[in-house]
């Protein structure tokens, strides 16, 4: 089996794992990776978990998820958020980020994504 | 038999001829003029010839010169058609022979080939597909810490493979 496929399966397993520690592992190794592809896949996994802790990583953290410096990673993360069936938790985290975040860039991104979700609903 | 075509027919009958020539060659005593030219072909049927024709049992005997030409041209065309047909038939026959030889060779090859079914290898390959350590179902059974360690190890391997 190829290394990429092994990594895909590990990320998928961590995504499905109910242990909250899986989020910290994904954040620590996946979102801090130098490789765009790994960061993208990790962000997708964290969004699919669809829990406040995992969503905060991709929405409120600088340089991760929708705030990633790579346009490809950021855009695919936004796309993944838009494709969620239940967007209740996402909207809550976005609202929370807009009200509490100090960095204006992160606030603006959260506002834009919220507007996109509102238009797409 | 020589092939004869209508297009190759020499219509020398329109060639002008002197009175002497005309008398030597033709049985036509009148020397019929056609727009100033004398017809060179003997288009008139003599009464003698007519009598002999009526007496003979040969059905082709009644044919005129021109119709004989047409008939011979037709026969020539039949011959050429036969030749073309024969060449096609020969090519079909050779094709059939070739196929027959190929089938015979394939049969010889099949007869001399030993067919083995490796059940052990097949079982192993199927088992490896289902008992893959890195399948998502198997990974889900493992503790998160182990998954973290595996993730770190595979990530490092992948990073090195990209550098190389």
mmCIF file with all atom_site columns, N, CA, C and O in Angstrom, chain A residues 89-110:
data_model
loop_
_atom_site.group_PDB
_atom_site.id
_atom_site.type_symbol
_atom_site.label_atom_id
_atom_site.label_alt_id
_atom_site.label_comp_id
_atom_site.label_asym_id
_atom_site.label_entity_id
_atom_site.label_seq_id
_atom_site.pdbx_PDB_ins_code
_atom_site.Cartn_x
_atom_site.Cartn_y
_atom_site.Cartn_z
_atom_site.occupancy
_atom_site.B_iso_or_equiv
_atom_site.pdbx_formal_charge
_atom_site.auth_seq_id
_atom_site.auth_comp_id
_atom_site.auth_asym_id
_atom_site.auth_atom_id
_atom_site.pdbx_PDB_model_num
ATOM 1  N N  . UNK A 1 89  ? -23.543 23.707 14.057 1.00 0.00 ? 89  UNK A N  1
ATOM 2  C CA . UNK A 1 89  ? -22.314 23.888 14.843 1.00 0.00 ? 89  UNK A CA 1
ATOM 3  C C  . UNK A 1 89  ? -21.360 24.861 14.157 1.00 0.00 ? 89  UNK A C  1
ATOM 4  O O  . UNK A 1 89  ? -20.735 25.692 14.819 1.00 0.00 ? 89  UNK A O  1
ATOM 5  N N  . UNK A 1 90  ? -21.286 24.783 12.878 1.00 0.00 ? 90  UNK A N  1
ATOM 6  C CA . UNK A 1 90  ? -20.386 25.676 12.116 1.00 0.00 ? 90  UNK A CA 1
ATOM 7  C C  . UNK A 1 90  ? -20.812 27.124 12.318 1.00 0.00 ? 90  UNK A C  1
ATOM 8  O O  . UNK A 1 90  ? -19.971 28.013 12.573 1.00 0.00 ? 90  UNK A O  1
ATOM 9  N N  . UNK A 1 91  ? -22.108 27.368 12.221 1.00 0.00 ? 91  UNK A N  1
ATOM 10 C CA . UNK A 1 91  ? -22.618 28.743 12.367 1.00 0.00 ? 91  UNK A CA 1
ATOM 11 C C  . UNK A 1 91  ? -22.349 29.278 13.778 1.00 0.00 ? 91  UNK A C  1
ATOM 12 O O  . UNK A 1 91  ? -21.988 30.447 13.949 1.00 0.00 ? 91  UNK A O  1
ATOM 13 N N  . UNK A 1 92  ? -22.459 28.403 14.743 1.00 0.00 ? 92  UNK A N  1
ATOM 14 C CA . UNK A 1 92  ? -22.175 28.804 16.127 1.00 0.00 ? 92  UNK A CA 1
ATOM 15 C C  . UNK A 1 92  ? -20.709 29.204 16.288 1.00 0.00 ? 92  UNK A C  1
ATOM 16 O O  . UNK A 1 92  ? -20.400 30.247 16.872 1.00 0.00 ? 92  UNK A O  1
ATOM 17 N N  . UNK A 1 93  ? -19.827 28.376 15.751 1.00 0.00 ? 93  UNK A N  1
ATOM 18 C CA . UNK A 1 93  ? -18.377 28.634 15.860 1.00 0.00 ? 93  UNK A CA 1
ATOM 19 C C  . UNK A 1 93  ? -18.010 29.897 15.075 1.00 0.00 ? 93  UNK A C  1
ATOM 20 O O  . UNK A 1 93  ? -17.192 30.705 15.536 1.00 0.00 ? 93  UNK A O  1
ATOM 21 N N  . UNK A 1 94  ? -18.634 30.089 13.946 1.00 0.00 ? 94  UNK A N  1
ATOM 22 C CA . UNK A 1 94  ? -18.359 31.286 13.138 1.00 0.00 ? 94  UNK A CA 1
ATOM 23 C C  . UNK A 1 94  ? -18.811 32.546 13.892 1.00 0.00 ? 94  UNK A C  1
ATOM 24 O O  . UNK A 1 94  ? -18.077 33.557 13.931 1.00 0.00 ? 94  UNK A O  1
ATOM 25 N N  . UNK A 1 95  ? -19.982 32.483 14.475 1.00 0.00 ? 95  UNK A N  1
ATOM 26 C CA . UNK A 1 95  ? -20.520 33.608 15.262 1.00 0.00 ? 95  UNK A CA 1
ATOM 27 C C  . UNK A 1 95  ? -19.585 33.915 16.433 1.00 0.00 ? 95  UNK A C  1
ATOM 28 O O  . UNK A 1 95  ? -19.251 35.082 16.687 1.00 0.00 ? 95  UNK A O  1
ATOM 29 N N  . UNK A 1 96  ? -19.156 32.861 17.081 1.00 0.00 ? 96  UNK A N  1
ATOM 30 C CA . UNK A 1 96  ? -18.243 32.966 18.234 1.00 0.00 ? 96  UNK A CA 1
ATOM 31 C C  . UNK A 1 96  ? -16.929 33.620 17.804 1.00 0.00 ? 96  UNK A C  1
ATOM 32 O O  . UNK A 1 96  ? -16.418 34.508 18.491 1.00 0.00 ? 96  UNK A O  1
ATOM 33 N N  . UNK A 1 97  ? -16.407 33.200 16.673 1.00 0.00 ? 97  UNK A N  1
ATOM 34 C CA . UNK A 1 97  ? -15.133 33.738 16.154 1.00 0.00 ? 97  UNK A CA 1
ATOM 35 C C  . UNK A 1 97  ? -15.285 35.221 15.800 1.00 0.00 ? 97  UNK A C  1
ATOM 36 O O  . UNK A 1 97  ? -14.393 36.037 16.084 1.00 0.00 ? 97  UNK A O  1
ATOM 37 N N  . UNK A 1 98  ? -16.412 35.577 15.176 1.00 0.00 ? 98  UNK A N  1
ATOM 38 C CA . UNK A 1 98  ? -16.647 36.984 14.781 1.00 0.00 ? 98  UNK A CA 1
ATOM 39 C C  . UNK A 1 98  ? -16.739 37.901 15.999 1.00 0.00 ? 98  UNK A C  1
ATOM 40 O O  . UNK A 1 98  ? -16.342 39.058 15.939 1.00 0.00 ? 98  UNK A O  1
ATOM 41 N N  . UNK A 1 99  ? -17.255 37.379 17.093 1.00 0.00 ? 99  UNK A N  1
ATOM 42 C CA . UNK A 1 99  ? -17.445 38.216 18.289 1.00 0.00 ? 99  UNK A CA 1
ATOM 43 C C  . UNK A 1 99  ? -16.233 38.258 19.206 1.00 0.00 ? 99  UNK A C  1
ATOM 44 O O  . UNK A 1 99  ? -15.979 39.264 19.859 1.00 0.00 ? 99  UNK A O  1
ATOM 45 N N  . UNK A 1 100 ? -15.497 37.163 19.247 1.00 0.00 ? 100 UNK A N  1
ATOM 46 C CA . UNK A 1 100 ? -14.435 37.102 20.259 1.00 0.00 ? 100 UNK A CA 1
ATOM 47 C C  . UNK A 1 100 ? -13.018 37.231 19.699 1.00 0.00 ? 100 UNK A C  1
ATOM 48 O O  . UNK A 1 100 ? -12.098 37.562 20.442 1.00 0.00 ? 100 UNK A O  1
ATOM 49 N N  . UNK A 1 101 ? -12.823 36.967 18.441 1.00 0.00 ? 101 UNK A N  1
ATOM 50 C CA . UNK A 1 101 ? -11.466 36.939 17.880 1.00 0.00 ? 101 UNK A CA 1
ATOM 51 C C  . UNK A 1 101 ? -10.871 38.338 17.811 1.00 0.00 ? 101 UNK A C  1
ATOM 52 O O  . UNK A 1 101 ? -11.548 39.302 17.439 1.00 0.00 ? 101 UNK A O  1
ATOM 53 N N  . UNK A 1 102 ? -9.586  38.403 18.160 1.00 0.00 ? 102 UNK A N  1
ATOM 54 C CA . UNK A 1 102 ? -8.897  39.701 18.154 1.00 0.00 ? 102 UNK A CA 1
ATOM 55 C C  . UNK A 1 102 ? -8.392  40.072 16.750 1.00 0.00 ? 102 UNK A C  1
ATOM 56 O O  . UNK A 1 102 ? -8.420  41.218 16.353 1.00 0.00 ? 102 UNK A O  1
ATOM 57 N N  . UNK A 1 103 ? -7.930  39.050 16.032 1.00 0.00 ? 103 UNK A N  1
ATOM 58 C CA . UNK A 1 103 ? -7.351  39.314 14.703 1.00 0.00 ? 103 UNK A CA 1
ATOM 59 C C  . UNK A 1 103 ? -8.464  39.618 13.699 1.00 0.00 ? 103 UNK A C  1
ATOM 60 O O  . UNK A 1 103 ? -9.391  38.812 13.520 1.00 0.00 ? 103 UNK A O  1
ATOM 61 N N  . UNK A 1 104 ? -8.341  40.765 13.053 1.00 0.00 ? 104 UNK A N  1
ATOM 62 C CA . UNK A 1 104 ? -9.392  41.197 12.119 1.00 0.00 ? 104 UNK A CA 1
ATOM 63 C C  . UNK A 1 104 ? -9.472  40.300 10.875 1.00 0.00 ? 104 UNK A C  1
ATOM 64 O O  . UNK A 1 104 ? -10.551 40.090 10.316 1.00 0.00 ? 104 UNK A O  1
ATOM 65 N N  . UNK A 1 105 ? -8.312  39.762 10.451 1.00 0.00 ? 105 UNK A N  1
ATOM 66 C CA . UNK A 1 105 ? -8.301  38.877 9.264  1.00 0.00 ? 105 UNK A CA 1
ATOM 67 C C  . UNK A 1 105 ? -9.145  37.633 9.498  1.00 0.00 ? 105 UNK A C  1
ATOM 68 O O  . UNK A 1 105 ? -9.919  37.207 8.618  1.00 0.00 ? 105 UNK A O  1
ATOM 69 N N  . UNK A 1 106 ? -8.973  37.075 10.686 1.00 0.00 ? 106 UNK A N  1
ATOM 70 C CA . UNK A 1 106 ? -9.725  35.841 11.011 1.00 0.00 ? 106 UNK A CA 1
ATOM 71 C C  . UNK A 1 106 ? -11.216 36.175 11.121 1.00 0.00 ? 106 UNK A C  1
ATOM 72 O O  . UNK A 1 106 ? -12.070 35.408 10.646 1.00 0.00 ? 106 UNK A O  1
ATOM 73 N N  . UNK A 1 107 ? -11.509 37.353 11.695 1.00 0.00 ? 107 UNK A N  1
ATOM 74 C CA . UNK A 1 107 ? -12.904 37.798 11.806 1.00 0.00 ? 107 UNK A CA 1
ATOM 75 C C  . UNK A 1 107 ? -13.540 37.958 10.421 1.00 0.00 ? 107 UNK A C  1
ATOM 76 O O  . UNK A 1 107 ? -14.672 37.532 10.169 1.00 0.00 ? 107 UNK A O  1
ATOM 77 N N  . UNK A 1 108 ? -12.788 38.607 9.546  1.00 0.00 ? 108 UNK A N  1
ATOM 78 C CA . UNK A 1 108 ? -13.298 38.853 8.184  1.00 0.00 ? 108 UNK A CA 1
ATOM 79 C C  . UNK A 1 108 ? -13.565 37.547 7.440  1.00 0.00 ? 108 UNK A C  1
ATOM 80 O O  . UNK A 1 108 ? -14.584 37.407 6.758  1.00 0.00 ? 108 UNK A O  1
ATOM 81 N N  . UNK A 1 109 ? -12.625 36.613 7.580  1.00 0.00 ? 109 UNK A N  1
ATOM 82 C CA . UNK A 1 109 ? -12.800 35.313 6.903  1.00 0.00 ? 109 UNK A CA 1
ATOM 83 C C  . UNK A 1 109 ? -14.042 34.605 7.438  1.00 0.00 ? 109 UNK A C  1
ATOM 84 O O  . UNK A 1 109 ? -14.845 34.067 6.662  1.00 0.00 ? 109 UNK A O  1
ATOM 85 N N  . UNK A 1 110 ? -14.192 34.640 8.765  1.00 0.00 ? 110 UNK A N  1
ATOM 86 C CA . UNK A 1 110 ? -15.360 33.987 9.390  1.00 0.00 ? 110 UNK A CA 1
ATOM 87 C C  . UNK A 1 110 ? -16.658 34.639 8.901  1.00 0.00 ? 110 UNK A C  1
ATOM 88 O O  . UNK A 1 110 ? -17.636 33.942 8.583  1.00 0.00 ? 110 UNK A O  1
#
